[in-house]
mmCIF file of C-alpha atoms and ligand atoms in Angstrom:
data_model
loop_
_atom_site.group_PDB
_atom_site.id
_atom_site.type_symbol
_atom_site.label_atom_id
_atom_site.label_comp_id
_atom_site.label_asym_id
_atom_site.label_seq_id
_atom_site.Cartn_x
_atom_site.Cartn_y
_atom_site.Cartn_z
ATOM 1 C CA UNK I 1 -37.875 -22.162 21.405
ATOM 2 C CA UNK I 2 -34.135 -22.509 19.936
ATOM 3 C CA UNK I 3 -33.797 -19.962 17.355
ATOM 4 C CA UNK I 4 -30.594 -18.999 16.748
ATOM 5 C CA UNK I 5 -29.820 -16.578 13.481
ATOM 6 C CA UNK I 6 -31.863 -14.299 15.362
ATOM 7 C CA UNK I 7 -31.244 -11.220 17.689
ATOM 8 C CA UNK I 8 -33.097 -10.933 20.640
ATOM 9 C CA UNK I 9 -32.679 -7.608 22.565
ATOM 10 C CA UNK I 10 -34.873 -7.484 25.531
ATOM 11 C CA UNK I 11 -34.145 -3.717 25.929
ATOM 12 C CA UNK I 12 -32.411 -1.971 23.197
ATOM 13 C CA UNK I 13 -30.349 1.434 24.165
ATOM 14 C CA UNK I 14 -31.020 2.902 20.871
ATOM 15 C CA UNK I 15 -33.023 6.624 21.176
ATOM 16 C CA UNK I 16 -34.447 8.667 18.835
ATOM 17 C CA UNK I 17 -31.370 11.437 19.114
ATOM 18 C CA UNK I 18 -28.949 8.539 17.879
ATOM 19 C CA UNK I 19 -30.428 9.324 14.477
ATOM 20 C CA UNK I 20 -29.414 11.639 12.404
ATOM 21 C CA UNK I 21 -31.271 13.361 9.708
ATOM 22 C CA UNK I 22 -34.736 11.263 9.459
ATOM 23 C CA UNK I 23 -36.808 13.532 11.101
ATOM 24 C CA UNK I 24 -39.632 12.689 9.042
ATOM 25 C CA UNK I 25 -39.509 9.233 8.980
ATOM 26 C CA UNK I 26 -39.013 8.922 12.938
ATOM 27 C CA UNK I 27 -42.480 10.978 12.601
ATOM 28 C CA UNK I 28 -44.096 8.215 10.480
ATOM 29 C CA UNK I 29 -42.292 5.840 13.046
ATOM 30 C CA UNK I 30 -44.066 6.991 15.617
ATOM 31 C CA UNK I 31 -47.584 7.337 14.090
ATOM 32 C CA UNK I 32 -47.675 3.820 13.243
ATOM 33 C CA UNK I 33 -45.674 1.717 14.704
ATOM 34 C CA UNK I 34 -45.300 3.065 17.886
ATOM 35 C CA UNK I 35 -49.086 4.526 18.658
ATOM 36 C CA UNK I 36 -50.706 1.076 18.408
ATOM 37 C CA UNK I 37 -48.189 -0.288 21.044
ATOM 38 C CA UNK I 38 -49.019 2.615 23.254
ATOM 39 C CA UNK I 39 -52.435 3.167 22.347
ATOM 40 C CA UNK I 40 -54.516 0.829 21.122
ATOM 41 C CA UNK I 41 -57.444 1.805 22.943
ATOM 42 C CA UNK I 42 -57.358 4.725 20.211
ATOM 43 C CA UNK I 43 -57.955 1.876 17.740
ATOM 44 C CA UNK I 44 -59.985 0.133 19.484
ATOM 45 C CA UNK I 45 -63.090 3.246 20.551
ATOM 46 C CA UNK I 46 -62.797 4.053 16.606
ATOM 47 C CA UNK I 47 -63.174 0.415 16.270
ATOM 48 C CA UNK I 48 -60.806 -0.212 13.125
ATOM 49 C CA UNK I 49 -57.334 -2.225 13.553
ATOM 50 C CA UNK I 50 -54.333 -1.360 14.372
ATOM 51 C CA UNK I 51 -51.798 -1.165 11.181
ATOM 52 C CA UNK I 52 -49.850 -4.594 11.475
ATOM 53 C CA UNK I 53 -46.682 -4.329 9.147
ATOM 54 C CA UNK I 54 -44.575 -1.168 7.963
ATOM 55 C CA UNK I 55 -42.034 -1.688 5.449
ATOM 56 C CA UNK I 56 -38.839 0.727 5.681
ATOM 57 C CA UNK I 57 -36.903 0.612 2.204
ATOM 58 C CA UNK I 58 -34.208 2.266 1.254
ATOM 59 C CA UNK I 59 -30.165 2.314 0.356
ATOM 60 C CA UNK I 60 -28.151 -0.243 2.731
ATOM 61 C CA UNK I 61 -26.801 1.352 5.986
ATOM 62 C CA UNK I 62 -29.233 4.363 6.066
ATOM 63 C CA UNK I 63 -30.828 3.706 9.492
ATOM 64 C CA UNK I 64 -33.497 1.086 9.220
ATOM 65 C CA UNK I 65 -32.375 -0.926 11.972
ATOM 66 C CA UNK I 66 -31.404 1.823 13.990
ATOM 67 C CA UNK I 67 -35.487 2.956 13.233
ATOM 68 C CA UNK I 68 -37.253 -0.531 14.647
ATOM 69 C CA UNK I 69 -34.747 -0.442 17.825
ATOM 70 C CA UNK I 70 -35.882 3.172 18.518
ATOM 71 C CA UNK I 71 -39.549 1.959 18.062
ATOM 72 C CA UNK I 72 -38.799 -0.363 20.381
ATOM 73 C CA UNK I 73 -36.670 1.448 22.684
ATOM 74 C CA UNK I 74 -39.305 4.157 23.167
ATOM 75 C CA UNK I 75 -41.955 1.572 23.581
ATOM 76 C CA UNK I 76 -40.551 -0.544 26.102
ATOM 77 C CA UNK I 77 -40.709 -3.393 23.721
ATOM 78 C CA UNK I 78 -38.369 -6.191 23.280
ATOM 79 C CA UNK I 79 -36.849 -6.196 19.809
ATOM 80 C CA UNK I 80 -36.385 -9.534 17.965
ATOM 81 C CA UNK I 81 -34.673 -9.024 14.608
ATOM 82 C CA UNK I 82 -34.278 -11.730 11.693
ATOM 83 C CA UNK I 83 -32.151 -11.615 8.710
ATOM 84 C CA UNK I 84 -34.708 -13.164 6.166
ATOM 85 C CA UNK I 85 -31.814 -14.084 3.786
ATOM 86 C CA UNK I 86 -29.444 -15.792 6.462
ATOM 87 C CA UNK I 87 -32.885 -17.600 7.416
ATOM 88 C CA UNK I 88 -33.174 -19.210 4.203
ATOM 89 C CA UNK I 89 -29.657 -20.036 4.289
ATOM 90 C CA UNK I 90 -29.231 -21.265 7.589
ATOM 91 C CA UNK I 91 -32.493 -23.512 7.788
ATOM 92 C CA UNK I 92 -32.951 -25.571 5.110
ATOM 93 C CA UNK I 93 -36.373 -26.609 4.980
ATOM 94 C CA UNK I 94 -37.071 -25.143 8.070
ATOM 95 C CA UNK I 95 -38.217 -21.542 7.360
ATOM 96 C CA UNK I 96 -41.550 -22.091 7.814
ATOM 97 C CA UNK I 97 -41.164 -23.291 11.205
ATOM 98 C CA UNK I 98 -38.869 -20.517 12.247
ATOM 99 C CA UNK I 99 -41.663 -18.150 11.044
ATOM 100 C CA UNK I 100 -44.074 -19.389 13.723
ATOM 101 C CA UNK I 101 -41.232 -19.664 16.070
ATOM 102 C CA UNK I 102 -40.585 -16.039 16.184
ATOM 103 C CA UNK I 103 -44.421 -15.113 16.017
ATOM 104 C CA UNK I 104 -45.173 -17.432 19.027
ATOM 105 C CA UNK I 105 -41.860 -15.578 20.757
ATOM 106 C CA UNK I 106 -42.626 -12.582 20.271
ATOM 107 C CA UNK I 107 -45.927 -12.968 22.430
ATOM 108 C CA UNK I 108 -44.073 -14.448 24.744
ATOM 109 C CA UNK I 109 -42.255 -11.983 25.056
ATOM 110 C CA UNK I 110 -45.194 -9.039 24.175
ATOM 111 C CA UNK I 111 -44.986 -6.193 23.720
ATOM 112 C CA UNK I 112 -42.600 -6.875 21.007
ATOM 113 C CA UNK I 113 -41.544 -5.689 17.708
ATOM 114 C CA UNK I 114 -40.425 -8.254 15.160
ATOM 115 C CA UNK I 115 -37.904 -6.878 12.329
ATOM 116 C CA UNK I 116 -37.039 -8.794 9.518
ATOM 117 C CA UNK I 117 -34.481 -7.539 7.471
ATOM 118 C CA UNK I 118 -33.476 -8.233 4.030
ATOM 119 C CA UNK I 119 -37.292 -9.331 3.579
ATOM 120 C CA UNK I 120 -37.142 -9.516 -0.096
ATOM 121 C CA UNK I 121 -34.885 -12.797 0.405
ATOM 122 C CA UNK I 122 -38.433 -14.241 1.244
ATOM 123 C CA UNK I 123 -40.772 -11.835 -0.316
ATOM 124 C CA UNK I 124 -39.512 -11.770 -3.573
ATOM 125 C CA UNK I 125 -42.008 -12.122 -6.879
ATOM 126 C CA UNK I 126 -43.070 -15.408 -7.458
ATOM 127 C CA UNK I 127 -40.242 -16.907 -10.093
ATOM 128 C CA UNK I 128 -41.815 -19.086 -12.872
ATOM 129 C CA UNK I 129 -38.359 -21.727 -12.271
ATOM 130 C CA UNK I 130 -38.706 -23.622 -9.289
ATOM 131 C CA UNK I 131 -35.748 -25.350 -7.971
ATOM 132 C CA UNK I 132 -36.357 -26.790 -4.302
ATOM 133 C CA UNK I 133 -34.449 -23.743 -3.495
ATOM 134 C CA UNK I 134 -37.478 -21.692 -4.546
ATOM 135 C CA UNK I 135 -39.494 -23.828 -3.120
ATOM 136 C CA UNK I 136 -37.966 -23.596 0.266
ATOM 137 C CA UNK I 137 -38.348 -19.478 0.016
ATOM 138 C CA UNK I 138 -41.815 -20.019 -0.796
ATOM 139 C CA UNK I 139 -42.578 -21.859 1.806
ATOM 140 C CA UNK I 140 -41.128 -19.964 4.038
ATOM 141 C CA UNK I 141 -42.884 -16.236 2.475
ATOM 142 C CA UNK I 142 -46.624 -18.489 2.499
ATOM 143 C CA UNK I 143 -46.020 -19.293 6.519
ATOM 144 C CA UNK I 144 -45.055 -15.477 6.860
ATOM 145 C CA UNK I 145 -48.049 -14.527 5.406
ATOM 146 C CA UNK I 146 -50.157 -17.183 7.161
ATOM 147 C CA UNK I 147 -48.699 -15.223 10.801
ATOM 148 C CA UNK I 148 -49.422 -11.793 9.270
ATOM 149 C CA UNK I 149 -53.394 -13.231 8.394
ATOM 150 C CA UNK I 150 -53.633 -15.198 11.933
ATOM 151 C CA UNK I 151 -52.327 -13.061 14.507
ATOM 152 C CA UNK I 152 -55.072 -10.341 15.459
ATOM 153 C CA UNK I 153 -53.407 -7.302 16.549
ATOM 154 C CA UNK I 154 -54.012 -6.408 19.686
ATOM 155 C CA UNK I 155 -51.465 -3.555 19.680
ATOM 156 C CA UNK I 156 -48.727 -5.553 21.700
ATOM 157 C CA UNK I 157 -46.617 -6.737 18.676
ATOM 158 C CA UNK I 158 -45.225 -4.821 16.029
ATOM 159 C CA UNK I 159 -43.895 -5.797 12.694
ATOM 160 C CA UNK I 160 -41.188 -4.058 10.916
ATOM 161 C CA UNK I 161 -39.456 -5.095 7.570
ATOM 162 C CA UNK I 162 -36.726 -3.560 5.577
ATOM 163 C CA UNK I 163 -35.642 -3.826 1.881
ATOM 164 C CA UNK I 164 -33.356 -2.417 -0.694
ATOM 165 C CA UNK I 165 -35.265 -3.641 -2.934
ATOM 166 C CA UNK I 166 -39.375 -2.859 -2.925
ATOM 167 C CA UNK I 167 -39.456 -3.445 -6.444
ATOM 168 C CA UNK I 168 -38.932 -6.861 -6.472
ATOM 169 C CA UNK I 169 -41.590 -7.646 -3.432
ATOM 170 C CA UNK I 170 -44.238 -10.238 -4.187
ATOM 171 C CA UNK I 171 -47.370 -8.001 -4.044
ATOM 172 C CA UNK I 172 -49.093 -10.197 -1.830
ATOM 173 C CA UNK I 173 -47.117 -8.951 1.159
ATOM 174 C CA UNK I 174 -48.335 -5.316 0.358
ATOM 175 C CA UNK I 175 -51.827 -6.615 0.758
ATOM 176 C CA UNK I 176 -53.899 -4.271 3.186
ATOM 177 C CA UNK I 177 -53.910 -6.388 6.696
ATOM 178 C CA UNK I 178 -50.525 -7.048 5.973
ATOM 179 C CA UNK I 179 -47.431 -4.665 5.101
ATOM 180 C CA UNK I 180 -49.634 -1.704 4.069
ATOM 181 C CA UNK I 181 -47.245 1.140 5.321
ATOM 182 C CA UNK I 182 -44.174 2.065 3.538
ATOM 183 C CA UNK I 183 -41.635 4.441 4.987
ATOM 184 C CA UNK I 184 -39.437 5.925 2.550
ATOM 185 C CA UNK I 185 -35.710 5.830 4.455
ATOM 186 C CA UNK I 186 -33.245 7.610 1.937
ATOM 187 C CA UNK I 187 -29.525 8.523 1.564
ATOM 188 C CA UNK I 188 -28.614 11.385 3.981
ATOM 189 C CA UNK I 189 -28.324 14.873 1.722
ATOM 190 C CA UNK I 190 -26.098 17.480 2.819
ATOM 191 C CA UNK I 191 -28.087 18.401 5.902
ATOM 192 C CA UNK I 192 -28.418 14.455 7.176
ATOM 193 C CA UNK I 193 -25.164 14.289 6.627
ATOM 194 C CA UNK I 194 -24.136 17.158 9.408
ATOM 195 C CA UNK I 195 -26.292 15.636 11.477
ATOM 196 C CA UNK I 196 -24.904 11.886 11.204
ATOM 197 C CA UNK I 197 -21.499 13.184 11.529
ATOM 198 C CA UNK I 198 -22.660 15.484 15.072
ATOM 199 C CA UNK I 199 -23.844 12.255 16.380
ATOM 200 C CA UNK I 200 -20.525 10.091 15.447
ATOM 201 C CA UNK I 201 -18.492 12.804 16.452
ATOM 202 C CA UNK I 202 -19.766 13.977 19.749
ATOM 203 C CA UNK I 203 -17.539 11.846 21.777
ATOM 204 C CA UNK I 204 -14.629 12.215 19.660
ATOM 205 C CA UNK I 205 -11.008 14.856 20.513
ATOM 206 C CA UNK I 206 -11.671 17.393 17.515
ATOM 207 C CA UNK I 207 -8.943 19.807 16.481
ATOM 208 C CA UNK I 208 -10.525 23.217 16.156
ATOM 209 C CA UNK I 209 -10.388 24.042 12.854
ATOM 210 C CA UNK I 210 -12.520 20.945 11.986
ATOM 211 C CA UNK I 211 -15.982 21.941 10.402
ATOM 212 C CA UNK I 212 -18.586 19.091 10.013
ATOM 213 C CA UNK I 213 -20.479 21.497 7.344
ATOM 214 C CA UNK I 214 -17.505 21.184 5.293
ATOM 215 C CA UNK I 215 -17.281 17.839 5.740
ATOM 216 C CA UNK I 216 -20.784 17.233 5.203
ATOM 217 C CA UNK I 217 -20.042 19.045 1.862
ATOM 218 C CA UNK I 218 -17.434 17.323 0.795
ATOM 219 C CA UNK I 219 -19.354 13.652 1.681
ATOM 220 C CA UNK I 220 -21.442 13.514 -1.044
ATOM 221 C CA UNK I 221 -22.674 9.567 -1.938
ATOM 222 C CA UNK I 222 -21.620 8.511 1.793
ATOM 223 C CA UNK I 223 -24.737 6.923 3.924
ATOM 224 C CA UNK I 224 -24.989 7.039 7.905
ATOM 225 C CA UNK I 225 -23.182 3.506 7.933
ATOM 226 C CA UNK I 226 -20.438 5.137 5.824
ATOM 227 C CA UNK I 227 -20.052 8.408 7.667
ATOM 228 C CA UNK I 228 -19.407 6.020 11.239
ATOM 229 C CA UNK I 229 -17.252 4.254 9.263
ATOM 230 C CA UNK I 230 -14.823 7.807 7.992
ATOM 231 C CA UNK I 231 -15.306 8.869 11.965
ATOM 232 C CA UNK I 232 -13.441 5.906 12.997
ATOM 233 C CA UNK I 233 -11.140 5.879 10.114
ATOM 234 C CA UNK I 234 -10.499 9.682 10.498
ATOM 235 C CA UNK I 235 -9.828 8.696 14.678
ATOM 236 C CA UNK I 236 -7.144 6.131 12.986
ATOM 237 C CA UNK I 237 -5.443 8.132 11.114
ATOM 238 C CA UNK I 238 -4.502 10.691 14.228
ATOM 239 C CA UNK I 239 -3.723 7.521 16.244
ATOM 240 C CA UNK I 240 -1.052 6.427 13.893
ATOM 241 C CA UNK I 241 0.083 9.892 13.422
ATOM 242 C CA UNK I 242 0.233 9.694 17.753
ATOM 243 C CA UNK I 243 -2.079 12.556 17.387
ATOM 244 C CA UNK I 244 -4.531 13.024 19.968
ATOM 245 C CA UNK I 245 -6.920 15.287 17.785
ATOM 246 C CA UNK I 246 -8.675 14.749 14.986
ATOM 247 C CA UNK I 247 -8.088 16.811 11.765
ATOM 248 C CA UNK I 248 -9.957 17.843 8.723
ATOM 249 C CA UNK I 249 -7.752 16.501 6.613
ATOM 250 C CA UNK I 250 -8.078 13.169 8.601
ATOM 251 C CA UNK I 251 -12.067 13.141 7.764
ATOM 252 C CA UNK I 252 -10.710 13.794 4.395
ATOM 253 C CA UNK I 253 -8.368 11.022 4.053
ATOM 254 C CA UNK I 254 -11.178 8.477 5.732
ATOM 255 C CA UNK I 255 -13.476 9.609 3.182
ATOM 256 C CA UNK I 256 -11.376 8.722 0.016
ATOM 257 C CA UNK I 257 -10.297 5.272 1.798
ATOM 258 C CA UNK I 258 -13.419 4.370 2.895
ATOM 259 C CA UNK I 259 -15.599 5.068 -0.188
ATOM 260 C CA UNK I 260 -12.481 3.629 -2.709
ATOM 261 C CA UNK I 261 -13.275 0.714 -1.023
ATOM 262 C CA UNK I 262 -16.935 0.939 -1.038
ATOM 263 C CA UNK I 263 -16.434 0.874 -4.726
ATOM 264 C CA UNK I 264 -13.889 -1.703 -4.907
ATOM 265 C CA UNK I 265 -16.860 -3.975 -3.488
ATOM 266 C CA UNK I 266 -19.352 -3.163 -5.282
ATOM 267 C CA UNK I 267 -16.968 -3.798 -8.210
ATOM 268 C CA UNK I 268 -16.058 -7.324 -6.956
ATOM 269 C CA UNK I 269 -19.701 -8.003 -6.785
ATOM 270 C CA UNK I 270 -20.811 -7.149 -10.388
HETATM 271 P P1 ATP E 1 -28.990 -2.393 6.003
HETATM 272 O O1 ATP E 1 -30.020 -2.139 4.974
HETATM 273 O O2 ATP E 1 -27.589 -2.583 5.420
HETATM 274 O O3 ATP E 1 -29.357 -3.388 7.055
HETATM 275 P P2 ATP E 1 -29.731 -0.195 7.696
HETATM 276 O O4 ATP E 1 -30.451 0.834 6.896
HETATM 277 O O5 ATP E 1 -30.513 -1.084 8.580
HETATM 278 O O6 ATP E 1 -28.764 -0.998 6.760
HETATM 279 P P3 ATP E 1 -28.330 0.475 10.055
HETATM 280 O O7 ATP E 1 -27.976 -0.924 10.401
HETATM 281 O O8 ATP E 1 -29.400 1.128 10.826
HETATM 282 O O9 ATP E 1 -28.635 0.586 8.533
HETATM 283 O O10 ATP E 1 -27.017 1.383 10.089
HETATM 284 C C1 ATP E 1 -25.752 0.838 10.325
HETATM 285 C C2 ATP E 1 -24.972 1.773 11.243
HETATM 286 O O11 ATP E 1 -24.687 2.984 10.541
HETATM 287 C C3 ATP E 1 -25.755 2.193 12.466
HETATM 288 O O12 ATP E 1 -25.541 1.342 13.545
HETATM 289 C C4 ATP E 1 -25.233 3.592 12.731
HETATM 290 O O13 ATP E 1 -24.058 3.547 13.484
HETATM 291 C C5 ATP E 1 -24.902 4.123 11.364
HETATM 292 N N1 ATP E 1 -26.031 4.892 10.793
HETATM 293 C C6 ATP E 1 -26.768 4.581 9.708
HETATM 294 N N2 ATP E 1 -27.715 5.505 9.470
HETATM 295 C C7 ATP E 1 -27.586 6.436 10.444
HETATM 296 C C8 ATP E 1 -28.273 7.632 10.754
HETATM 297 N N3 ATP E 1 -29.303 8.079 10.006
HETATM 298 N N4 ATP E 1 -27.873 8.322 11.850
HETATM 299 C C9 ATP E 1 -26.841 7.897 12.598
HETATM 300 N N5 ATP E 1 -26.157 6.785 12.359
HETATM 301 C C10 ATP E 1 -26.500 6.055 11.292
#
């Protein structure tokens, strides 16, 4: 199958310990996603089916992605990821089709774990205008639920989507059999934070009066994509200074830069 606008990793590096501060969620991870790849003759001896779809919603750049490919790292799966909004984009009329493609790949290519992000590009509420735009979207959501309803789960593919924006999901994708788990994944508080910044700064030359609780402090509002973002920003700083280490007051200076801008954006956008 050609399917390009899609990621195919056949074994992703990602681990568990490359995410910071979602203990709980890697917990729920693990329960459902990653037991019926490993176990489904638990589901099968209690004779009810394996959970099919868990949704993972949250803030942008909080570590959904990073979630899946851990799922799928630690399952020996192969990890095929779609962008449901540059799918509706990119393929014209052609959704639908894709849909299957990536089902029928992904038992190809079994055990796999399918995660479609953005899924509210194809999932949202049913809109009472319908422009052949809609209608291309809705097309595109029925053959996603039509794969969802077909496919019997026999605990070799898993399906993962992702959303900023559960509120606006058609309810029909929620529907038990389909994406009946929901995994909270919020902004990192103070304690996440630390945790993000250990993991982005572990391989980094620190000078030694830097103190990632103060930064964590001081990082309020930033999410994991944003604190990776300040650690290479902060590393930029001491390399135009020709400083080999890394200062507080570079993380500082990162942080102001980096979320200005985050603003600026969000500003453009509105
Ligand atoms: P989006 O909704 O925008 O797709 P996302 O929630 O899927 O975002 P990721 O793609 O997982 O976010 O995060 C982007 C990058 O930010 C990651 O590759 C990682 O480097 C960093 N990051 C985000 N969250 C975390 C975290 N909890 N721990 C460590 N790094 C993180």
């Amino acid at each position: 199958a050609d399917v390009s606008g899609m990621e195919i990793d056949e074994k992703p590096a990602v681990s568990y310990d490359t995410i910071g501060g979602l203990e709980d969620q890697i917990l729920e991870v693990k329960e459902t996603v990653e037991l019926s790849l490993k176990r489904p003759e638990l589901f099968e001896k209690v004779g009810i089916e394996p959970p099919k779809g868990v949704l993972l919603y949250g803030p942008p750049g909080t570590g959904k992605t990073l979630l899946a490919k851990a799922a799928a790292h630690e399952t020996n799966s192969t990890f095929i990821k779609i962008v449901a909004s540059e799918f509706v984009k990119k393929y014209i009329g052609e959704g639908a089709r894709l849909v299957r493609e990536v089902f029928e790949l992904a038992k190809e290519k079994a055990p796999s774990i399918i995660f479609i992000d953005e899924i509210d590009a194809v999932a949202a509420k049913r809109l009472k205008s319908s422009t052949s735009g809609d209608r291309e979207v809705q097309r595109t959501l029925m053959q996603l639920l039509a794969e969802l309803d077909g496919f019997e789960n026999r605990g070799d593919i898993g399906i993962i989507g992702a959303t900023n924006r559960p509120d606006i999901l058609d309810p029909a994708l929620l529907r038990p059999g389909r994406f009946d788990r929901f995994i909270e994944v919020p902004s990192p508080n103070e304690d996440g934070r630390r945790e993000i910044l250990k993991i982005h700064t572990s391989k980094m030359s620190l000078d030694k009066n830097v103190d990632l609780d103060i930064i964590a402090n001081l990082t309020e509002g930033a999410s994991g994509a944003d604190l990776k973002a300040i650690c290479t920003e902060a590393g930029m700083f001491a390399i135009r200074e020709e400083r080999i280490e890394v200062t507080e007051v570079d993380f500082i200076d990162a942080f102001d830069k980096i979320m200005v801008y985050d603003h600026e954006e969000e500003f453009k956008k509105e």
